Short mmCIF file of C-alpha atoms in Angstrom, two decimals:
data_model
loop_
_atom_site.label_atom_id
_atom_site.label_comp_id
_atom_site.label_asym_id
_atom_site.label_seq_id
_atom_site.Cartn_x
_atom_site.Cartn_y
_atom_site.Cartn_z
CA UNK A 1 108.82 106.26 14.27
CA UNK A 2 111.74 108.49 12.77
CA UNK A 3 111.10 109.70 9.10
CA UNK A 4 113.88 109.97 7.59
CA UNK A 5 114.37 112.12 4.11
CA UNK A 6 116.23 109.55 1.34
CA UNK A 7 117.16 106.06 1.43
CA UNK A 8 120.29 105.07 0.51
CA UNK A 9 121.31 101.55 -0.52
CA UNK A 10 124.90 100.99 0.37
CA UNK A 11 126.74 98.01 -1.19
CA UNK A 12 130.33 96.86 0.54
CA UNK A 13 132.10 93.70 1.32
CA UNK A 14 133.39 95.05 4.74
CA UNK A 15 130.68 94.44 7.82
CA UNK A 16 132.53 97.59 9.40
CA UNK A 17 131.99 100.33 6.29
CA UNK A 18 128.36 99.61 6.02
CA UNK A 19 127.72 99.85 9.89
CA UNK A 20 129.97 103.46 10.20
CA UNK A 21 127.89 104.62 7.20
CA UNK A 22 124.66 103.62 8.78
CA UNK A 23 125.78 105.42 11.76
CA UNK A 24 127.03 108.59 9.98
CA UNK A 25 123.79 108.77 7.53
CA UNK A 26 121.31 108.12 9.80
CA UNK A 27 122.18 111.16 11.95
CA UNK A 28 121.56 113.07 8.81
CA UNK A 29 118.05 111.73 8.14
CA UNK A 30 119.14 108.99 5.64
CA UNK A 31 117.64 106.19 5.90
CA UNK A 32 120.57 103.12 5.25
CA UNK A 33 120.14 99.37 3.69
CA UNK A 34 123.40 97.52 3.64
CA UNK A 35 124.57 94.53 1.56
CA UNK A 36 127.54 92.97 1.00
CA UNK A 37 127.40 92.08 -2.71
CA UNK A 38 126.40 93.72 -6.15
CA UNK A 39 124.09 90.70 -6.59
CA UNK A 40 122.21 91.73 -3.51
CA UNK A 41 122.16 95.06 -4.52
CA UNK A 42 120.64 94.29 -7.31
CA UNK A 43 118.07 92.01 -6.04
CA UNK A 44 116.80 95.13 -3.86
CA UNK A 45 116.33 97.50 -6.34
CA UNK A 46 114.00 95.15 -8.49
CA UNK A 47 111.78 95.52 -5.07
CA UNK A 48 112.59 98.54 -3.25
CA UNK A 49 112.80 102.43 -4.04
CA UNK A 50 116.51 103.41 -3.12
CA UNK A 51 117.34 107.43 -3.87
CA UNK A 52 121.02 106.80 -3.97
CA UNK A 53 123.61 104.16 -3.94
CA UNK A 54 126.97 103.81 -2.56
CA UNK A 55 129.08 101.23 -3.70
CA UNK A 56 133.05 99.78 -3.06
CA UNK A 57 134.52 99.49 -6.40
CA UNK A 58 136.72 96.22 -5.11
CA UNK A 59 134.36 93.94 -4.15
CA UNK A 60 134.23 89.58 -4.79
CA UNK A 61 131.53 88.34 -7.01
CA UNK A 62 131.00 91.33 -8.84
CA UNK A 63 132.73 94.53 -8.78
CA UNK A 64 131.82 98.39 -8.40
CA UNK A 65 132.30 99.05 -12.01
CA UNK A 66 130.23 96.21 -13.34
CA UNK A 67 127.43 96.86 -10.89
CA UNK A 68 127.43 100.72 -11.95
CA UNK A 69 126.75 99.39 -15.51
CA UNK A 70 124.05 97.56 -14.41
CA UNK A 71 122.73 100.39 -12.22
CA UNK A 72 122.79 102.67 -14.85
CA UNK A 73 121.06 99.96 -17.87
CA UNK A 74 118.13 98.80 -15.61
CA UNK A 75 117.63 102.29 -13.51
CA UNK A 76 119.31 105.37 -15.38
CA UNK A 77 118.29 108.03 -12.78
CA UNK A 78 119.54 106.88 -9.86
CA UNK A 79 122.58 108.22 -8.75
CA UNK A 80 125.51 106.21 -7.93
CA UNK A 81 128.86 107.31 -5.54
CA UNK A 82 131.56 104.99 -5.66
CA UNK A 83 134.05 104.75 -2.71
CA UNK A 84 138.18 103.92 -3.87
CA UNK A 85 141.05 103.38 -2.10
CA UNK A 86 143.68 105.87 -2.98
CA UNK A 87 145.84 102.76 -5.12
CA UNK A 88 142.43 102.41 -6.99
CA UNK A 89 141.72 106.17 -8.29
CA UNK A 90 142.13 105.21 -12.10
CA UNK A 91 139.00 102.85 -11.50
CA UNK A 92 137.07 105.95 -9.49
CA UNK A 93 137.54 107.48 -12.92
CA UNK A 94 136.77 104.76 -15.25
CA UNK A 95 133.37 104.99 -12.96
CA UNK A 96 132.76 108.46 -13.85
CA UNK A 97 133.07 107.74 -17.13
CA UNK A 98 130.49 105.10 -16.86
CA UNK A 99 128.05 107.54 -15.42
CA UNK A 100 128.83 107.73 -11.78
CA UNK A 101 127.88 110.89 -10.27
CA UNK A 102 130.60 111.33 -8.06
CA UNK A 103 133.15 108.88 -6.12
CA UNK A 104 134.86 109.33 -2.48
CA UNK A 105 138.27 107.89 -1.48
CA UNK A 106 138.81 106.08 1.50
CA UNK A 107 139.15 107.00 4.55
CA UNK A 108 136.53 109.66 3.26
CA UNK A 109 136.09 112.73 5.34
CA UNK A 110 131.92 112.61 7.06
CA UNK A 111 131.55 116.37 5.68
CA UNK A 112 133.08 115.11 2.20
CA UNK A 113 130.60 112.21 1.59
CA UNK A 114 127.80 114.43 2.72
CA UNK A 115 128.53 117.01 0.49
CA UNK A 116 128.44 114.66 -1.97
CA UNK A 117 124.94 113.59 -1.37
CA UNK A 118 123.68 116.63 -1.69
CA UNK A 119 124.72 117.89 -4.75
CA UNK A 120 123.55 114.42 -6.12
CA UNK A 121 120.11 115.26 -4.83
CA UNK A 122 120.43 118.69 -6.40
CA UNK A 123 121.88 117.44 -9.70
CA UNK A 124 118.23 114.99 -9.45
CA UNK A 125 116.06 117.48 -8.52
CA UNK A 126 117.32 119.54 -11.37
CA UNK A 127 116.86 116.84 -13.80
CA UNK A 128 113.79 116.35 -12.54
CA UNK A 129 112.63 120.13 -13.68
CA UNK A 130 114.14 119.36 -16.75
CA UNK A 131 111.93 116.65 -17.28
CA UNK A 132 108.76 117.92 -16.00
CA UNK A 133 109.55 121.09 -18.40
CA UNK A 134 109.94 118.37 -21.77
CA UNK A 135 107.08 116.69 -20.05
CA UNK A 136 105.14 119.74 -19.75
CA UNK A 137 106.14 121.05 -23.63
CA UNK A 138 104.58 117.17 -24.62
CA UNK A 139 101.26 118.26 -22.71
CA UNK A 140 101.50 121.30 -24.55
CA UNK A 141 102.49 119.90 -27.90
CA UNK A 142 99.05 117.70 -26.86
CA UNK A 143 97.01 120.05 -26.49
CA UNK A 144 97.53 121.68 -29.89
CA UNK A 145 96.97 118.23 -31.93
CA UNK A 146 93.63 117.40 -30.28
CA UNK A 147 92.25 120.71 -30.61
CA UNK A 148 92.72 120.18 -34.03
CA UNK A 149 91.19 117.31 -34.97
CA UNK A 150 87.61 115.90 -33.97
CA UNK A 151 88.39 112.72 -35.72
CA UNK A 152 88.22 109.49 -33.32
CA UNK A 153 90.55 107.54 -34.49
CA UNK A 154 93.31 110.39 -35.04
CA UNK A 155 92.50 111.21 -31.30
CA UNK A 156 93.50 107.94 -30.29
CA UNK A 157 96.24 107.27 -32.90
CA UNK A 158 97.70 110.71 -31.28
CA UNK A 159 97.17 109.66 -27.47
CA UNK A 160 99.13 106.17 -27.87
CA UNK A 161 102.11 107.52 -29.63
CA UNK A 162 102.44 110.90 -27.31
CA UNK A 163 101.90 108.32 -24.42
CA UNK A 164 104.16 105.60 -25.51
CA UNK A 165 107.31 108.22 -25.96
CA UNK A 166 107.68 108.72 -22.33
CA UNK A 167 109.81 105.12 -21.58
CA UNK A 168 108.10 104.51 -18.19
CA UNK A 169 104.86 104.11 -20.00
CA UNK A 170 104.26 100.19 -20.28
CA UNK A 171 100.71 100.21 -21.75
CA UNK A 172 97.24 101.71 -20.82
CA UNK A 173 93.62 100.91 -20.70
CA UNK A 174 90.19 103.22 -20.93
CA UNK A 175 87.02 102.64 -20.21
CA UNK A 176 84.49 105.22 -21.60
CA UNK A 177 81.17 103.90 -19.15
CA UNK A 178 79.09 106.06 -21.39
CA UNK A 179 79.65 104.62 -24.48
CA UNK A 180 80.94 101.06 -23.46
CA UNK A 181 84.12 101.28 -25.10
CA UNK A 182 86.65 99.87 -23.59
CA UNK A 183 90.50 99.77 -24.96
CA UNK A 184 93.72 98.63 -24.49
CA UNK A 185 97.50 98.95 -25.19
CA UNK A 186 100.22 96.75 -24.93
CA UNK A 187 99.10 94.65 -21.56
CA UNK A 188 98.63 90.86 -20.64
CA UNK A 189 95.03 89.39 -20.63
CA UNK A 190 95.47 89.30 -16.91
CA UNK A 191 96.57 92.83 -16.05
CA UNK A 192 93.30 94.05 -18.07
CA UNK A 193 91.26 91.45 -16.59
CA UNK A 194 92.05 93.33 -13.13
CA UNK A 195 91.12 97.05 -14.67
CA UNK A 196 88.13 96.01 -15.75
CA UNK A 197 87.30 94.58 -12.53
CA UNK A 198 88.73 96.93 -10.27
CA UNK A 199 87.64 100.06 -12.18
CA UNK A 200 84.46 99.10 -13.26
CA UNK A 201 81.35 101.86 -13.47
CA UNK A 202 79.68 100.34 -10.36
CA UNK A 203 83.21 100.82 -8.26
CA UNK A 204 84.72 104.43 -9.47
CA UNK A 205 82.42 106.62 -7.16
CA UNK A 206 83.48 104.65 -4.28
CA UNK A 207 87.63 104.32 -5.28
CA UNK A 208 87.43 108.36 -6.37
CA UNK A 209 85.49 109.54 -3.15
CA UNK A 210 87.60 112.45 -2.09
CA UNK A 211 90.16 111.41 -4.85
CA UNK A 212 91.25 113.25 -7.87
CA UNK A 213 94.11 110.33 -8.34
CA UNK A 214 94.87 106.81 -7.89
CA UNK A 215 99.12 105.67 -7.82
CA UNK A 216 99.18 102.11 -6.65
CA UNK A 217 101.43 99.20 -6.94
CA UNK A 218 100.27 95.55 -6.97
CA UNK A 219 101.41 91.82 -7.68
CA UNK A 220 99.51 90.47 -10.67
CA UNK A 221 101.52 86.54 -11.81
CA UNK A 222 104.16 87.68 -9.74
CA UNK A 223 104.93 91.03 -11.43
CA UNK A 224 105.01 94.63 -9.99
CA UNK A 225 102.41 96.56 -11.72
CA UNK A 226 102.36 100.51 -10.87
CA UNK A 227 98.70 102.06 -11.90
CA UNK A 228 98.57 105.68 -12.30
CA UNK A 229 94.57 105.66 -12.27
CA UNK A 230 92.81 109.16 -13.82
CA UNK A 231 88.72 109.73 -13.90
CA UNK A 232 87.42 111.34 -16.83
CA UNK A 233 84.98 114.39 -15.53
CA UNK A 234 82.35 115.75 -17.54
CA UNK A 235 81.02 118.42 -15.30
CA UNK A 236 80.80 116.44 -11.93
CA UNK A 237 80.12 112.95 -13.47
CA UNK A 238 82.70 110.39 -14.03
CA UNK A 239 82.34 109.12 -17.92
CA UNK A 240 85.28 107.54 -17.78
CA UNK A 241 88.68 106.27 -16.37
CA UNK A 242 92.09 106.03 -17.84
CA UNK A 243 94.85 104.04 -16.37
CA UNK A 244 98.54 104.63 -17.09
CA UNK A 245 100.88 100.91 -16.51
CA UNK A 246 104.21 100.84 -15.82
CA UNK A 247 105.51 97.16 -15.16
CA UNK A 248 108.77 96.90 -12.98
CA UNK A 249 110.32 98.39 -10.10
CA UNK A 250 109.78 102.11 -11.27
CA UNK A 251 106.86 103.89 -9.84
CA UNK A 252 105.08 107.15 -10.85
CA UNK A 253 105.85 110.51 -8.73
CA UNK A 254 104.30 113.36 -7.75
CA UNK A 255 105.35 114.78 -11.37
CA UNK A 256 103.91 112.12 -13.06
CA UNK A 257 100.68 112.45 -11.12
CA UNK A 258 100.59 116.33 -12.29
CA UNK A 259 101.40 115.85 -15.72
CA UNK A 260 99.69 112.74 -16.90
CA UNK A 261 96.60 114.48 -14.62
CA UNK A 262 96.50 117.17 -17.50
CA UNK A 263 96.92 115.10 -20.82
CA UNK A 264 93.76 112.61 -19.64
CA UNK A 265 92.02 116.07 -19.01
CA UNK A 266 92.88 117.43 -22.42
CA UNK A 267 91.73 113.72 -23.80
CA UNK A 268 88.56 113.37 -22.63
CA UNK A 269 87.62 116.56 -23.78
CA UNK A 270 88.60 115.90 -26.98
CA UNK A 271 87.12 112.60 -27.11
CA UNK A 272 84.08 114.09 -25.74
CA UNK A 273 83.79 116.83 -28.66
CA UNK A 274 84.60 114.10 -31.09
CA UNK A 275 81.29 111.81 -30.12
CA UNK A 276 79.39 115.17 -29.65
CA UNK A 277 80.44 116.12 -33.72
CA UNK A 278 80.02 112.20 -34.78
CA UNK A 279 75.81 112.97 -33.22
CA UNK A 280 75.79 116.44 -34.67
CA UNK A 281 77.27 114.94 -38.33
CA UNK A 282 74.47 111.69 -37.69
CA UNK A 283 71.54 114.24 -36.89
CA UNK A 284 72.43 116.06 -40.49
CA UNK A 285 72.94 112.87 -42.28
CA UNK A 286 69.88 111.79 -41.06
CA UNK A 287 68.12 115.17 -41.85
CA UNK A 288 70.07 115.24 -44.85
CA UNK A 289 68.64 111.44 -46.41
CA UNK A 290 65.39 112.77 -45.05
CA UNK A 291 65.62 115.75 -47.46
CA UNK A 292 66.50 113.53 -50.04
CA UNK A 293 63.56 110.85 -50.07
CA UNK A 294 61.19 113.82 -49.60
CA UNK A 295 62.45 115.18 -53.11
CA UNK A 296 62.59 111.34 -54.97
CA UNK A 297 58.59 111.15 -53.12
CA UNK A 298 57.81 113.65 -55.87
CA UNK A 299 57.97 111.64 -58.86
CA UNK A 300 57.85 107.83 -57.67
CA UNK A 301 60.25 107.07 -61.22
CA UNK A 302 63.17 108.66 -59.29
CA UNK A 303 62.58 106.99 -56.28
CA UNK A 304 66.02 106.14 -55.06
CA UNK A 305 67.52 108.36 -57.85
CA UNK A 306 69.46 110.17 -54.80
CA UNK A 307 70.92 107.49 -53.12
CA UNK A 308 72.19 106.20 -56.47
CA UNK A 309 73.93 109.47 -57.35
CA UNK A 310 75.42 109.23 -53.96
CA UNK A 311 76.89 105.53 -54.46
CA UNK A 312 78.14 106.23 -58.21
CA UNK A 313 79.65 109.77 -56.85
CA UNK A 314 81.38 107.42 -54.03
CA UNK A 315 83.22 105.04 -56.50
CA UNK A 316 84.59 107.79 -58.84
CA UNK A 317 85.94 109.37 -55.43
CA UNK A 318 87.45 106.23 -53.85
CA UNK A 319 88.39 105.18 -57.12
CA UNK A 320 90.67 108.53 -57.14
CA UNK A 321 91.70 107.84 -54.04
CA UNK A 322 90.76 110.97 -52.75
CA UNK A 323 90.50 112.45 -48.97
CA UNK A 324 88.02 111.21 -46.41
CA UNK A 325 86.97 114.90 -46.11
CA UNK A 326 85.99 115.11 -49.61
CA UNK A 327 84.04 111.73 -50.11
CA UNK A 328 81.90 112.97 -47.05
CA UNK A 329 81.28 116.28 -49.01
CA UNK A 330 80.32 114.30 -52.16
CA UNK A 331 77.93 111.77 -49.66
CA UNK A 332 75.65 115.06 -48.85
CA UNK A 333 76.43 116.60 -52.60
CA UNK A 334 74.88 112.91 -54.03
CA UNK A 335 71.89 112.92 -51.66
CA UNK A 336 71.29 116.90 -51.98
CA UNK A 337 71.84 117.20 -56.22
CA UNK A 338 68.29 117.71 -56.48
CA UNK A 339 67.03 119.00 -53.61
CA UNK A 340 65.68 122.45 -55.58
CA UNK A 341 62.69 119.99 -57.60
CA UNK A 342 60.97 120.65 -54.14
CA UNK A 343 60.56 124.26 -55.88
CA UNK A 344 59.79 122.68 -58.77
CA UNK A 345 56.03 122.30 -59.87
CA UNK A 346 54.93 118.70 -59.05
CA UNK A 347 53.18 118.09 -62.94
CA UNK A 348 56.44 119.12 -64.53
CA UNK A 349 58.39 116.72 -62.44
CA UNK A 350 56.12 113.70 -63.33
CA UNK A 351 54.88 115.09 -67.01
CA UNK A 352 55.31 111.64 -68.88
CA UNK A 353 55.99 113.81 -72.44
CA UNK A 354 58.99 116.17 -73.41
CA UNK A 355 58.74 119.18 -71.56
CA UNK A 356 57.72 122.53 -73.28
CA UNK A 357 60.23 124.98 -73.36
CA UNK A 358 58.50 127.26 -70.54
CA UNK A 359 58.55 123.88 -68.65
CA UNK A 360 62.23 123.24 -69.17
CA UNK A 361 63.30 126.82 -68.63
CA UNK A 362 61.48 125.58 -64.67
CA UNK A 363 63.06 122.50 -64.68
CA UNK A 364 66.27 124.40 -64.87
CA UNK A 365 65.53 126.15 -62.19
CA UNK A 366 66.13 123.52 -59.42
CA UNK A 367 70.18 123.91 -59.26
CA UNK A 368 69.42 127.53 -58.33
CA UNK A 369 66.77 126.27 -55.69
CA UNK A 370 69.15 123.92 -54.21
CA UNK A 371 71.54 126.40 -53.77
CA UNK A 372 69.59 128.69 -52.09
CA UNK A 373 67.91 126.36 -49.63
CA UNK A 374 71.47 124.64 -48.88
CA UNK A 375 73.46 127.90 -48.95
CA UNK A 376 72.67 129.33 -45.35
CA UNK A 377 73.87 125.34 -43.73
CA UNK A 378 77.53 126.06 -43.25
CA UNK A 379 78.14 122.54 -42.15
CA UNK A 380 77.47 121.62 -45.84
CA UNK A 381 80.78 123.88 -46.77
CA UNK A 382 81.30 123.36 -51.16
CA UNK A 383 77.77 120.90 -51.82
CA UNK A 384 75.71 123.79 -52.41
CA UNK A 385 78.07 125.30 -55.64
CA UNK A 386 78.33 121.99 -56.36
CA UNK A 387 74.84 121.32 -56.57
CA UNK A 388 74.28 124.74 -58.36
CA UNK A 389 76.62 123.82 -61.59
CA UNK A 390 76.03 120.12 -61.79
CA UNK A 391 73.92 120.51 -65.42
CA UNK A 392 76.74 122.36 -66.68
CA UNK A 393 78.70 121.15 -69.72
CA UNK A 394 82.49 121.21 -70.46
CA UNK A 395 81.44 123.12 -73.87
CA UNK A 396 79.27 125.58 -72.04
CA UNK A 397 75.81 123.87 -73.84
CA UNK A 398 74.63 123.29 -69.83
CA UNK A 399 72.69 125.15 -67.79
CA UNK A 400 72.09 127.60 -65.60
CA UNK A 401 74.97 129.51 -66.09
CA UNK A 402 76.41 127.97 -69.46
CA UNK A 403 80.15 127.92 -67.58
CA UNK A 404 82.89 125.61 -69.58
CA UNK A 405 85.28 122.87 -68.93
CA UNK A 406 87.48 124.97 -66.20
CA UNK A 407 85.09 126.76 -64.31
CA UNK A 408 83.37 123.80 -63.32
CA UNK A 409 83.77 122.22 -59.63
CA UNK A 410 85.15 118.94 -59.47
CA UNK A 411 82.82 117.85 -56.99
CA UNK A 412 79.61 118.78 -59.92
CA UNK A 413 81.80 117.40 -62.78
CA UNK A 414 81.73 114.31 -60.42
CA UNK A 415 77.70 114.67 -60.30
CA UNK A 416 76.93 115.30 -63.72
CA UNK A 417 78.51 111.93 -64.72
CA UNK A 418 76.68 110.02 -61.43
CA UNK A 419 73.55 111.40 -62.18
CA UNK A 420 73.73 111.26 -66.03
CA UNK A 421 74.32 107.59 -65.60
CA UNK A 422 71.75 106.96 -63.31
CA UNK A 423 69.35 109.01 -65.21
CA UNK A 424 70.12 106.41 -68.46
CA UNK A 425 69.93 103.17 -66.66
CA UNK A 426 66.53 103.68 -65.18
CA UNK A 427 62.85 104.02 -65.81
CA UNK A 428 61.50 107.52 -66.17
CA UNK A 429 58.01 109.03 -66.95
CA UNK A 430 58.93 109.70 -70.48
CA UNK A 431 60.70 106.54 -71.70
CA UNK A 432 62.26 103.18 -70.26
CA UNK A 433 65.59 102.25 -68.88
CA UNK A 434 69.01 102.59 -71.56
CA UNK A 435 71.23 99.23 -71.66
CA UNK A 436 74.42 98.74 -69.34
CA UNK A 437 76.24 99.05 -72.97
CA UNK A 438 74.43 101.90 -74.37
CA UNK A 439 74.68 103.67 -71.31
CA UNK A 440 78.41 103.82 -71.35
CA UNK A 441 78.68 104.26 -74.82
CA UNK A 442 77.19 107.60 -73.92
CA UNK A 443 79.32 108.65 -71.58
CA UNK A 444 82.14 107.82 -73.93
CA UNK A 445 80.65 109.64 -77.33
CA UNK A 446 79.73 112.60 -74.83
CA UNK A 447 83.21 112.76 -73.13
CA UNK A 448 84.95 115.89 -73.46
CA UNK A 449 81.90 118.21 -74.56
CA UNK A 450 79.30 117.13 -71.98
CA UNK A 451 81.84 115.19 -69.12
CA UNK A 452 84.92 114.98 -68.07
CA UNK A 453 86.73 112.35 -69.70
CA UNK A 454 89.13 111.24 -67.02
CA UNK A 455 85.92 110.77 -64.33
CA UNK A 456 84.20 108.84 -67.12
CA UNK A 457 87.62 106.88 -67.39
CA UNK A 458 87.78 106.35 -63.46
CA UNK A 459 84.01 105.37 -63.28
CA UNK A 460 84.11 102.96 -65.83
CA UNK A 461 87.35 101.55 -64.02
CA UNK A 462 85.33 101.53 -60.70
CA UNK A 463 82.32 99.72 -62.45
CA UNK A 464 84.65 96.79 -63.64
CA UNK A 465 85.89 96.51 -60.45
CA UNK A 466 82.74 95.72 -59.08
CA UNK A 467 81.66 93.38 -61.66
CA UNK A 468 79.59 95.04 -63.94
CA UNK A 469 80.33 94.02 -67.66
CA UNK A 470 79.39 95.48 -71.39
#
């Protein structure tokens, strides 16, 4: 069977043009499709790949000029040479204009229309190095955002619009087998329903068995659906695939296949750091709360004491509407604001009477403990000065250090007034719970000399909010 190098759709009213072109092409190594109509023509390309089309520009139906348009709207790359008549020349023009590559008079010369052919394919093999370079400066520009983030959701926020910029791109579906998580973008119930079938755990050895790639077309309702199909590696095991759609006539190339190979690489990685930093930051949570119910098992008044500080800390942030980044800081500073009573002597912890003054100068102690055991965790990044000046007072009266209003951290001004709080409103060895109203009345008498009045102001807001009245 001859293989020829390009196919060339050639659209012409006259039975006699299309056969002498078949003849001339062929003995090039084109390979030639004739119609007589731009309707035709038109019905082809919805079905067939065509590198280049030849059209009359006087034609019944529908002319040259109007099929060009339509050429260029439903398939922009594919280059177009329009044959003219000498009388006709003003229309060969108006083509160029409408983004014909090139046109050739009749009769046209053999050498002429050749010519023409190949700087076409030039001209799209250049374009098509221009596009694999933007293509390769989005992989790039790819690269740089997921290294920078370990956050799941910005991952995939990042993924679907790099993805969706490229115009081919009709939607795409993942399935991570490890984690059964399976997702979706932008395609029928039907088209999925197929992925998950056809690219299911139990089936991906078998389809990538001396396969680093998958390009196939298929009929799914009576549509062309192109896959570009991509397994996620980690070391030799598929964890995953990742299928690119593209719906219609246009199919992925080689360049695709490169390109698209690389951004699913530089995905799963980053997807797979992000679920290895969401176990690492659940293993020190879980260490963390550990830590924390060990110190509130001291003295069984304060059980809980911890998590409370945690929650109250939590509203006052949210209620500022401040970053995700801090409100997980101020989760371990909540839990951890005490963690230096395990230095503490047990019988001063749990002494039901005032302390003595050699007892309290102990008890003061325990920010500098908690410092020091939480200083050397680097994960932990501000809790531990946090935890350190969290007795402190806006009018230096605190403790250890006796620092004022501005050389306090946010994050401890933030504790003092969640543990202060929950320090009032519950039982303790040396007296009983303080009223909802006294509490707060507290908080306001001590604002601006013991807290800071704006986080009293925002906590009492929060508070409201969630239905607590005095």
């Amino acid at each position: 069977m001859e293989e020829f190098k390009y196919k060339v759709l050639v659209v012409d009213d006259e039975d006699y043009v299309r056969d002498s072109l078949d003849i001339i092409l062929s003995t090039e190594g084109y390979q030639v499709v004739g119609v007589s109509s731009g309707f035709e023509a038109l019905e082809l390309l919805k079905k067939n790949y065509f590198d280049f089309v030849i059209t009359d520009i006087k034609m019944p139906e529908m002319d040259g000029i109007t099929l060009l348009r339509k050429i260029r709207k439903g398939y922009p790359d594919l280059p177009v040479i329009v044959m003219t008549g000498f009388p006709s020349i003003d229309s060969a023009i108006e083509c160029l204009k409408e983004g014909a590559f090139d046109y050739v008079t009749k009769p046209f010369k053999v050498e002429d229309l050749i010519n023409k052919l190949q700087k076409a394919d030039e001209n799209r093999k250049l374009k098509k190095e221009v596009v694999e370079l933007k293509q390769l400066l989005k992989i790039y520009d790819a690269g740089l955002f997921f290294n920078k983030t370990l956050d799941h959701e910005e991952i995939l926020n990042g993924m679907e619009r790099m993805l969706f910029s490229d115009s081919l791109i009709s939607g795409c579906f993942f399935h991570i087998f490890t984690k059964a998580f399976k997702k979706s973008y932008n395609l029928s119930e039907d088209i999925k329903h197929y992925l998950e079938n056809r690219f299911s755990f139990k089936n991906v050895a078998k389809l990538f068995y001396g396969k680093n790639i998958i390009n196939e077309s298929v009929k799914i309702n009576g549509k062309d659906v192109n896959f570009l199909v991509v397994p996620m590696y980690f070391e030799k095991f598929i964890w995953g695939v990742f299928v690119l759609v593209n719906i219609g006539s246009k199919v992925f190339d080689v360049i695709h296949e490169r390109i698209y190979s690389i951004f699913v690489n530089q995905f799963s990685i980053a997807l797979r750091n992000s679920y290895a930093y969401e176990e690492l930051a659940k293993g020190y949570f879980e260490t963390i709360n550990s830590l924390a119910v060990a110190v509130d098992a001291k003295d069984h008044y304060t059980r809980g004491h911890s998590e409370n500080v945690k929650n109250y800390s939590l509203m006052i942030v949210e209620e500022f509407g401040f970053s995700d980044n801090f409100k997980e800081v101020m989760t371990y500073a909540g839990l951890l604001h005490d963690i230096g009573k395990i230095g503490v002597p047990t019988h001063v912890i749990t002494k039901p009477d005032r302390l003595t003054d050699e007892e309290f100068e102990e008890m003061k102690k325990h920010p500098i403990y908690g410092k020091e055991i939480l200083d050397p965790i680097e994960f932990l990044g501000d809790v531990p000065d946090y935890i350190l000046y969290h007795h402190e007072k806006l009018d230096g009266s605190g403790y250890p250090f006796g620092l004022t209003a501005n050389e306090i951290p946010l994050g401890a001004k933030i504790l003092q007034v969640a543990d202060s709080f929950d320090a009032m409103t519950t039982d303790r060895s040396y007296r009983k719970r303080r009223s909802l109203t006294w509490a707060m009345e507290e908080l306001d008498r001590c604002s601006g000399t013991q807290f800071d009045s704006e986080i009293v102001k925002v906590f009492k807001s929060a508070m409201k909010k969630r239905g607590f009245r005095w």
